[in-house]
Tab-separated table of C-alpha atoms in Angstrom:
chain	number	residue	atom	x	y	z
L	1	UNK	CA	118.125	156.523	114.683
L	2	UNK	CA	114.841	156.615	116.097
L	3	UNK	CA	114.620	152.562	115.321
L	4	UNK	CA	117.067	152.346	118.202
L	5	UNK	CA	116.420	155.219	120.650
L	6	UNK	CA	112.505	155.015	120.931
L	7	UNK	CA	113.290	151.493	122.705
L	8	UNK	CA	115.760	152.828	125.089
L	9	UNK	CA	114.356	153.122	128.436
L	10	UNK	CA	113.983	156.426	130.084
L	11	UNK	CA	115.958	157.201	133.190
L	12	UNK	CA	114.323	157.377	136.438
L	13	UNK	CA	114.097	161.221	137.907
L	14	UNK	CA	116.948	159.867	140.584
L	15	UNK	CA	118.959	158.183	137.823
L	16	UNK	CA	118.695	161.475	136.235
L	17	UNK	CA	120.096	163.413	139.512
L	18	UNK	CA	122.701	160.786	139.585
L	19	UNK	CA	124.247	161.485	136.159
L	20	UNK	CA	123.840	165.230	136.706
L	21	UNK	CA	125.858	165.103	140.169
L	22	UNK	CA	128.531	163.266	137.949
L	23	UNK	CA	128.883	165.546	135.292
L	24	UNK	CA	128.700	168.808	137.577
L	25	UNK	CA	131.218	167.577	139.676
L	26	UNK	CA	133.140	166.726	136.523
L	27	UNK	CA	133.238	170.207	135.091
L	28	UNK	CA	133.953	171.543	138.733
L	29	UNK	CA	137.629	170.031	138.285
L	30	UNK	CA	137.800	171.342	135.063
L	31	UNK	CA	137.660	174.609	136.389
L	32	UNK	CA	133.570	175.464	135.842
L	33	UNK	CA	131.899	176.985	138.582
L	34	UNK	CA	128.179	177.472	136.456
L	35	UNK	CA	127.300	176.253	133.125
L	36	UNK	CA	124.330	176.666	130.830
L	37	UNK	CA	122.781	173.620	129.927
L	38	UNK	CA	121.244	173.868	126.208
L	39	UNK	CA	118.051	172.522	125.882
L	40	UNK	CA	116.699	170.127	128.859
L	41	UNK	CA	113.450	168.284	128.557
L	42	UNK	CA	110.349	168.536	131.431
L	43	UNK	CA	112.427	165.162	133.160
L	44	UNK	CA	115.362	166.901	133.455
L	45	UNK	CA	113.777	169.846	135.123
L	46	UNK	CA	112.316	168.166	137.422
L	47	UNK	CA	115.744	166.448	138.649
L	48	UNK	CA	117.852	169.557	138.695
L	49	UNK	CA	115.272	170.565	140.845
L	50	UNK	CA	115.324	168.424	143.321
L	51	UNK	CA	118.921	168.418	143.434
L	52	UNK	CA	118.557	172.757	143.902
L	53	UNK	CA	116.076	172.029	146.726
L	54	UNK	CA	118.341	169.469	148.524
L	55	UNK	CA	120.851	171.852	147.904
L	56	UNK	CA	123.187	169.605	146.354
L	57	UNK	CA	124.362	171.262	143.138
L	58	UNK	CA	127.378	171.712	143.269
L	59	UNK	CA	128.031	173.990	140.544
L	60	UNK	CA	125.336	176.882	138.920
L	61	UNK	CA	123.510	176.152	136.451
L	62	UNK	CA	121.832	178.417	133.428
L	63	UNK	CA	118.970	175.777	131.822
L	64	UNK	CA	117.357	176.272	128.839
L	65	UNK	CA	113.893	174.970	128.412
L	66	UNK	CA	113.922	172.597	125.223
L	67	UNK	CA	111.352	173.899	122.932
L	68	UNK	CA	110.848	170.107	121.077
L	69	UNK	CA	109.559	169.104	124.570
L	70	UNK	CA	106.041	167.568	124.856
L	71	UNK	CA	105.621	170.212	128.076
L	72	UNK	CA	106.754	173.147	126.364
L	73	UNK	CA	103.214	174.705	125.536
L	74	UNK	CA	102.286	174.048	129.468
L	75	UNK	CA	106.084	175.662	130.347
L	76	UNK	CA	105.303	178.664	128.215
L	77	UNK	CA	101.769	179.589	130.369
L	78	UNK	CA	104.066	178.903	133.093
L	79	UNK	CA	106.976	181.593	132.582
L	80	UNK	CA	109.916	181.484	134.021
L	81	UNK	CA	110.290	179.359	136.912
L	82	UNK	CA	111.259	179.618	140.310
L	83	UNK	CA	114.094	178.005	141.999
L	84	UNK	CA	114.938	176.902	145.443
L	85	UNK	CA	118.241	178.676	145.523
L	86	UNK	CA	120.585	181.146	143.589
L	87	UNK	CA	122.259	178.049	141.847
L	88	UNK	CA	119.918	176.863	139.583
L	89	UNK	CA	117.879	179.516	136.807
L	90	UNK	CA	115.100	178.081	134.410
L	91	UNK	CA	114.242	181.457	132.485
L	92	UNK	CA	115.664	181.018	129.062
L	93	UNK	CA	114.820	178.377	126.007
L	94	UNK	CA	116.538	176.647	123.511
L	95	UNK	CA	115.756	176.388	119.444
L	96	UNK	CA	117.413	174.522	116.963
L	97	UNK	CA	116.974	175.821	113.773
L	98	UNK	CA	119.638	173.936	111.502
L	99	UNK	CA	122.105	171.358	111.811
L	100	UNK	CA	125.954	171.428	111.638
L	101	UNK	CA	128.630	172.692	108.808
L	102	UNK	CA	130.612	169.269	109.186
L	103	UNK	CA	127.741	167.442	108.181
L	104	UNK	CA	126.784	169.552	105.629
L	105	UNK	CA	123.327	170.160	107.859
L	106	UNK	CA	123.821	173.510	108.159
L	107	UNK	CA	121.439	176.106	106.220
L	108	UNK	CA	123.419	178.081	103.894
L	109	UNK	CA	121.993	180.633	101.560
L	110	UNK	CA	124.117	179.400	98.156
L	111	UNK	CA	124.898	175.874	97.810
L	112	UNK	CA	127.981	174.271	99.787
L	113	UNK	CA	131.205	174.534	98.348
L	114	UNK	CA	131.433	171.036	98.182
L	115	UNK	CA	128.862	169.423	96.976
L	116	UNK	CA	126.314	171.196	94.266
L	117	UNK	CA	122.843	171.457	94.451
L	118	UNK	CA	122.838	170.744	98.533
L	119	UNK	CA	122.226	173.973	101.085
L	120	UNK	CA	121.897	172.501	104.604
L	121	UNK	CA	118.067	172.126	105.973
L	122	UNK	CA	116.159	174.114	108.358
L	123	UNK	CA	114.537	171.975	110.934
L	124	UNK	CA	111.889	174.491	111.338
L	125	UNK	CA	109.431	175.732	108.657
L	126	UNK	CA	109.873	179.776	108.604
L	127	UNK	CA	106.365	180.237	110.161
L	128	UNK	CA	106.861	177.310	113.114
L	129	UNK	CA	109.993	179.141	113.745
L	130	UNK	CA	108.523	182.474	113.952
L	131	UNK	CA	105.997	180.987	116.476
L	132	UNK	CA	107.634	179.823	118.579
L	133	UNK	CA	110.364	182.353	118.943
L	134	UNK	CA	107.416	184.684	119.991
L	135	UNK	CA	105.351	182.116	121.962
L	136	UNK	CA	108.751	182.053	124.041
L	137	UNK	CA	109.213	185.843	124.329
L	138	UNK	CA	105.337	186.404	124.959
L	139	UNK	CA	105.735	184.431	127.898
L	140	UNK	CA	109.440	186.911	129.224
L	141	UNK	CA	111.730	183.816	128.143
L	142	UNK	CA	115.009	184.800	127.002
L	143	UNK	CA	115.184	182.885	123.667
L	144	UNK	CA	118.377	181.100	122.362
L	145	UNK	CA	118.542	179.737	119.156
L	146	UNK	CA	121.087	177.438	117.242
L	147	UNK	CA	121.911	178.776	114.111
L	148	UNK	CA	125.385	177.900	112.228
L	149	UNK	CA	124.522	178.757	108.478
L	150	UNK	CA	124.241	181.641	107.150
L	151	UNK	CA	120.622	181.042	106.069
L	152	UNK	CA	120.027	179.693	109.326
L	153	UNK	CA	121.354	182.908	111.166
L	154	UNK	CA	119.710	185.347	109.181
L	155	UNK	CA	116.276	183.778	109.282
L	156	UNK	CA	116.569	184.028	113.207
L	157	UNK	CA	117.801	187.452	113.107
L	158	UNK	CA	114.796	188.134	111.177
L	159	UNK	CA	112.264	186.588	113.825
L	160	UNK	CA	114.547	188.348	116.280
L	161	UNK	CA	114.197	191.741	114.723
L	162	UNK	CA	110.284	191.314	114.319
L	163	UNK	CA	109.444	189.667	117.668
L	164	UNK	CA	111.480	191.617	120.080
L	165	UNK	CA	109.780	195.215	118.567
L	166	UNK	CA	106.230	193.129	119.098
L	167	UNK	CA	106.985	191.503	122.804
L	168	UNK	CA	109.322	194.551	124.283
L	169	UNK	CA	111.968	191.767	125.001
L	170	UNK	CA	114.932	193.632	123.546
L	171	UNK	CA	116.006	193.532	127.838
L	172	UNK	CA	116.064	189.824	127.214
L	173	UNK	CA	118.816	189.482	125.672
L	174	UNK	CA	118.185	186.971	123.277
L	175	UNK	CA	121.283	185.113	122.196
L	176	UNK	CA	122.084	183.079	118.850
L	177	UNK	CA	124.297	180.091	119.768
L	178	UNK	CA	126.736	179.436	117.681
L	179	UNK	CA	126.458	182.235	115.304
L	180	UNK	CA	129.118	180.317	113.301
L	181	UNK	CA	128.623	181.362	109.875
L	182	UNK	CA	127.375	184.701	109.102
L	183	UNK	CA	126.852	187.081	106.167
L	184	UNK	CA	128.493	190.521	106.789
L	185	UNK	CA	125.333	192.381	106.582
L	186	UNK	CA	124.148	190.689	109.162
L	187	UNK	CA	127.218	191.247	111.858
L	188	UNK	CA	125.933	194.327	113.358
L	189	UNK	CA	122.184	193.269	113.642
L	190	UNK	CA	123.759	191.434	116.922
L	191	UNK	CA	124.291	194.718	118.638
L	192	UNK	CA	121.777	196.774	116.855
L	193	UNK	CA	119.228	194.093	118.536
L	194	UNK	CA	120.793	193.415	121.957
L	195	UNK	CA	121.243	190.226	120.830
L	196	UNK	CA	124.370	188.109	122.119
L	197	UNK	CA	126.754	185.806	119.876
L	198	UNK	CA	126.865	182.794	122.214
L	199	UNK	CA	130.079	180.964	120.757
L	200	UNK	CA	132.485	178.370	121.233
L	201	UNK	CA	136.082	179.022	120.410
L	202	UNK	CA	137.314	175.680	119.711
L	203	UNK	CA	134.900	174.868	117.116
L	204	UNK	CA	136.985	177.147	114.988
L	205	UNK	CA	140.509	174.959	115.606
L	206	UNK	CA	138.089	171.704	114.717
L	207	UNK	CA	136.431	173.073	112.305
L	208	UNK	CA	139.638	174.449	110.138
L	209	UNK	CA	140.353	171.068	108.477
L	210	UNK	CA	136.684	171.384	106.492
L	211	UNK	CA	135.404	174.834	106.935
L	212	UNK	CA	136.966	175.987	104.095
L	213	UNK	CA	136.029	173.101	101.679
L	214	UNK	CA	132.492	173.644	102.794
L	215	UNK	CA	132.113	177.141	102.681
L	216	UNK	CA	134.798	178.674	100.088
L	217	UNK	CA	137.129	181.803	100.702
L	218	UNK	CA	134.351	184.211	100.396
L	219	UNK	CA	132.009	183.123	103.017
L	220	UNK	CA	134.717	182.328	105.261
L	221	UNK	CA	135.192	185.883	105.381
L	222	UNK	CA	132.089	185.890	108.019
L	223	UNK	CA	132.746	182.634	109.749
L	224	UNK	CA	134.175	182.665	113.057
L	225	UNK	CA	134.288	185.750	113.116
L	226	UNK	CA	135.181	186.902	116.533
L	227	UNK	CA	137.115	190.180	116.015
L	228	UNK	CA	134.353	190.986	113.430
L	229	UNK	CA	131.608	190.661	115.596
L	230	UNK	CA	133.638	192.603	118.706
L	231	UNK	CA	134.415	195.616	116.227
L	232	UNK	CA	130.500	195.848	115.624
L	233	UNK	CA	130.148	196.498	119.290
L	234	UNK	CA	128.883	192.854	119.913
L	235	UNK	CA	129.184	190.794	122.673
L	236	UNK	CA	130.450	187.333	122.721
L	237	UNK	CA	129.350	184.642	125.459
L	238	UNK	CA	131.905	181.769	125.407
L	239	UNK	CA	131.198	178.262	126.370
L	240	UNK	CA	132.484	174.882	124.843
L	241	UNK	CA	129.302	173.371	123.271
L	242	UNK	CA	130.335	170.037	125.253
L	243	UNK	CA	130.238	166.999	124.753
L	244	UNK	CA	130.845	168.090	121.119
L	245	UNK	CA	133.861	169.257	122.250
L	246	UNK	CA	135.941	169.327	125.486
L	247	UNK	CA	134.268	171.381	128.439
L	248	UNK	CA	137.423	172.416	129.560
L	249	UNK	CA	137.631	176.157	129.269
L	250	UNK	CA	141.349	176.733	129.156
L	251	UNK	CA	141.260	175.317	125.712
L	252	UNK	CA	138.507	177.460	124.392
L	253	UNK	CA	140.680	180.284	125.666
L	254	UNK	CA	143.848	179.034	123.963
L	255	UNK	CA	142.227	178.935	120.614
L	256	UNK	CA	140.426	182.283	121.035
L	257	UNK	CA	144.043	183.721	121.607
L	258	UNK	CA	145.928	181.611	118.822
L	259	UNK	CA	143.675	180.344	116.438
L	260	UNK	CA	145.591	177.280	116.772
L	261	UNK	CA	144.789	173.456	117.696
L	262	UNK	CA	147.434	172.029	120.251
L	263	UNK	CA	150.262	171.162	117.756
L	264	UNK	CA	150.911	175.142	116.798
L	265	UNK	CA	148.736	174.532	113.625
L	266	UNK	CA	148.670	176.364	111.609
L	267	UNK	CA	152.136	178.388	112.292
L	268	UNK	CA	149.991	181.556	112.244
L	269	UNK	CA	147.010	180.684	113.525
L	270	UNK	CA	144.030	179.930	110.865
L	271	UNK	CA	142.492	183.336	110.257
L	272	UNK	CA	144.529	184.507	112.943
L	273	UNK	CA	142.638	188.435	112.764
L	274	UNK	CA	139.768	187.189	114.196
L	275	UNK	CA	140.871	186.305	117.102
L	276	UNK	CA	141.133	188.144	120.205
L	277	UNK	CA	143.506	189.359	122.876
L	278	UNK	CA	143.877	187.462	126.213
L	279	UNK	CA	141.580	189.699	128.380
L	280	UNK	CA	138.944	189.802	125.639
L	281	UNK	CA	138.789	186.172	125.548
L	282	UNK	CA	138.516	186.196	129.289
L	283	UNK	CA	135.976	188.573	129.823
L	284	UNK	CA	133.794	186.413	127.242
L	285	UNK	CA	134.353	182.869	129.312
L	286	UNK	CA	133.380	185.561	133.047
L	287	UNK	CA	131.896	188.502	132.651
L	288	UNK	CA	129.895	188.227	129.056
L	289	UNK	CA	129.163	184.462	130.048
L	290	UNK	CA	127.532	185.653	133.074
L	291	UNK	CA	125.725	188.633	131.399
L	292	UNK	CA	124.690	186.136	128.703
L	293	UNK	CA	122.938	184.632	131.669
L	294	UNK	CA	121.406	188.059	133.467
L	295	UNK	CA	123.845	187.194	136.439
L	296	UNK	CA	126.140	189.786	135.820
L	297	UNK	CA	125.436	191.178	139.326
L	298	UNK	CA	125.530	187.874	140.965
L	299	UNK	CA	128.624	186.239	138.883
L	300	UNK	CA	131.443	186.892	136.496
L	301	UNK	CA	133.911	189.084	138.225
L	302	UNK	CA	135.941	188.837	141.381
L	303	UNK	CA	134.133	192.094	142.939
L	304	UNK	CA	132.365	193.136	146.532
L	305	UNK	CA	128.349	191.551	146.723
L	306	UNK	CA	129.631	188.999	143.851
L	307	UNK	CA	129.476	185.477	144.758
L	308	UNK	CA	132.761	183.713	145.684
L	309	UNK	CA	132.753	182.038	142.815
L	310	UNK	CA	136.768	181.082	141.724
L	311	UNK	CA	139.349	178.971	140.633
L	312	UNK	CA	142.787	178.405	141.835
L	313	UNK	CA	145.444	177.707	139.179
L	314	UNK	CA	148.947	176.239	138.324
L	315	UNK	CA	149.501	179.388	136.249
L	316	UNK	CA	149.550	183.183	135.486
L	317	UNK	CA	148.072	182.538	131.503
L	318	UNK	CA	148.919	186.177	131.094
L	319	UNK	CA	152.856	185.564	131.392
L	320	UNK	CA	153.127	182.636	129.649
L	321	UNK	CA	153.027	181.645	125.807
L	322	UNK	CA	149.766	182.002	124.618
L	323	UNK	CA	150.251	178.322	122.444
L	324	UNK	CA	150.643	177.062	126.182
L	325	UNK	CA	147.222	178.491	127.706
L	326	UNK	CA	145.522	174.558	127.005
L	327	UNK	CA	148.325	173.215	129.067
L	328	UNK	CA	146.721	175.138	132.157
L	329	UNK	CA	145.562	173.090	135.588
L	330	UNK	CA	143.097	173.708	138.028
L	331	UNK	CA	144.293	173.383	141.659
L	332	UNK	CA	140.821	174.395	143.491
L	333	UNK	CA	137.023	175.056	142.260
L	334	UNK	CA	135.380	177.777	144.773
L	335	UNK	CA	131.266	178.027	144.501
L	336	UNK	CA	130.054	180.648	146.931
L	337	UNK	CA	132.746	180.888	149.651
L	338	UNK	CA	132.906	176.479	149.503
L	339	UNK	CA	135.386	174.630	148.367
L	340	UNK	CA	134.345	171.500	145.848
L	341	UNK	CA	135.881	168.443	146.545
C-alpha cells in the first residue's frame, strides 16, 4: 500500500478544516452531538484547532493523539493541550496494538480456528508497547489502545496493570478500544484497573457471519461480551468505530438490544445473553461515552449545569419493538443551547 499512498499529496491545513466541517456536520444529522476521533496526526491537530478558535465546530470533539505520529515524542513533553473552547479536548492518545479478527490480523493466544499455524500479529514489540503506554501516562495522557485478540488484550492489560501502579494514572481512565475478544480471566481486570471497554455494538451483528469460524465455540464464550463485562462491574463506552461501520448511533443501539442485523437475523439474536437492556445500552452511547471522555460533568445527561447538548426524534425507542430501534430519525441536533442546521 505504501507504493501508492507515499505519493498522495498531503492536504493543506484548510483542506483539512474543510473535510472536518463536512464530516461533523454529517454526524450532527445523524444524531451526534461530540465524537472521539481515534488517532489524529500533528496536521490534523492543528486544523481542529483552528476550527475551535474560530469557533466553528459544530459538534464536540474527544481527539486522540496518534502515537505513530512523527510529533508524538514533542506532544508527550507537551501534555495535554489546551483548547480555545469547551468543544474541542486533546488529552488522550491512541495505540494500535493488533489488527482485525476478519482479516485474521488480530493477536490471538492459540492459533485461529481457521487456518493452522497463523495467530494474528502484534504491531508492537512487547517492550515498544510497554514504552510507550508509559511515555503517554508519564506525561497525564489518558491512554487508549486497540486491542481485538485475545493476545492482543491481555498484553495491554498487562502494560495497563504495571504502568498505572508506576505513573498514579489509575484517575485516567485508560480505555481498551474494542476489547473484542477476551479471555475470561481477564474480564474483571477492566474494573479491577479503572479501565473502560470502549466498544462498538455493531461490530458484533457484522462480525457474526465469521466470528465463529475464526475463533471456535470456546473463545466465543469471551467475545462480545457485553453482559459479561457489565456483570464484572465494568463500564462500557459505545461508539461506532466509523467509517468501518455506520456512525449512526441508533443502529449501534439496536444491535446492543437485539443482537440482530436489520433482517431479524438471527431469530434470537446471535448470543443474544450478552446483550443488554435498552437503558443500559443508552447510558453507554450518553453517560459512559461521556465519562469515557472525563466530561461526565459537562455532557452525557439531560441535567442542571450540563450542556444543552440533545437530539429531537421521530420516536419513543422505549415503546417500540426493539428490532425497529435502527429505523429511528433525527428531527433536530442541539449543541449547547444552538440548533445545527
Amino acid at each position: 500500500m505504501s507504493l501508492i499512498t507515499t505519493k498522495i499529496p498531503q492536504p493543506s491545513i484548510n483542506e483539512q478544516q474543510e473535510v472536518l466541517l463536512t464530516a461533523l456536520t454529517s454526524l450532527a444529522k445523524q444524531g451526534l452531538t461530540s465524537v472521539h476521533d481515534a488517532g489524529i496526526g500533528s496536521d490534523t491537530i492543528a486544523a481542529y484547532q483552528a476550527l475551535d478558535y474560530a469557533d466553528k465546530l459544530p459538534i464536540r470533539v474527544y481527539a486522540m493523539i496518534d502515537a505513530q505520529d512523527p510529533e508524538f515524542d514533542k506532544m508527550m513533553q507537551a501534555g495535554p493541550m489546551a483548547a480555545g473552547s469547551d468543544k474541542l479536548h486533546i488529552s488522550s492518545v491512541k495505540i494500535s496494538a493488533d489488527g482485525a479478527l476478519g482479516s485474521r490480523g488480530a493477536a490471538l493466544i492459540e492459533d485461529y480456528s481457521d487456518l493452522a499455524g497463523h495467530k494474528g500479529l502484534l504491531l508492537y514489540s512487547e517492550k515498544e508497547l510497554g514504552d510507550t503506554i508509559q511515555q503517554a501516562m508519564d506525561a497525564g495522557f489518558q491512554v487508549n489502545t486497540h486491542a481485538i485478540g485475545d493476545n492482543a488484550n491481555q498484553i495491554v492489560l498487562d502494560h495497563y496493570q504495571a504502568n498505572i501502579a508506576a505513573s498514579n494514572s489509575r484517575h485516567l481512565r485508560h480505555r481498551i478500544e474494542h476489547a473484542q475478544v477476551l479471555q475470561l480471566a481477564d474480564i474483571p481486570r477492566f474494573a479491577q484497573l479503572n479501565v473502560i471497554a470502549s466498544m462498538q455494538a455493531t461490530h458484533a451483528t457484522s462480525d457474526k457471519n465469521m466470528a465463529l469460524d475464526r475463533i471456535g465455540n470456546a473463545r466465543i464464550k469471551g467475545a462480545y461480551a457485553w453482559r459479561k463485562l457489565l456483570n464484572a462491574n465494568a463500564i462500557i463506552a459505545a461508539g461506532s468505530d466509523f467509517p468501518i461501520e455506520s456512525p449512526n448511533p441508533f443502529y449501534g443501539l439496536h444491535a446492543s438490544v437485539t443482537r440482530q442485523d436489520h433482517d431479524n437475523q438471527p431469530i434470537d439474536g446471535w448470543y443474544r445473553r450478552e446483550s443488554m437492556n435498552l437503558t443500559e445500552a443508552l447510558a453507554t452511547f450518553t453517560t459512559h461515552a461521556a465519562y469515557a471522555a472525563h466530561q461526565e460533568q459537562m455532557i452525557g445527561q439531560l441535567a442542571p449545569k450540563h450542556k444543552a447538548d440533545f437530539i429531537l426524534i421521530d420516536k419513543d425507542i422505549f415503546a417500540i419493538n426493539p428490532e425497529d430501534i435502527w429505523k429511528t430519525k433525527v428531527l433536530e441536533t442541539w449543541v449547547n443551547g444552538q440548533r445545527l442546521e
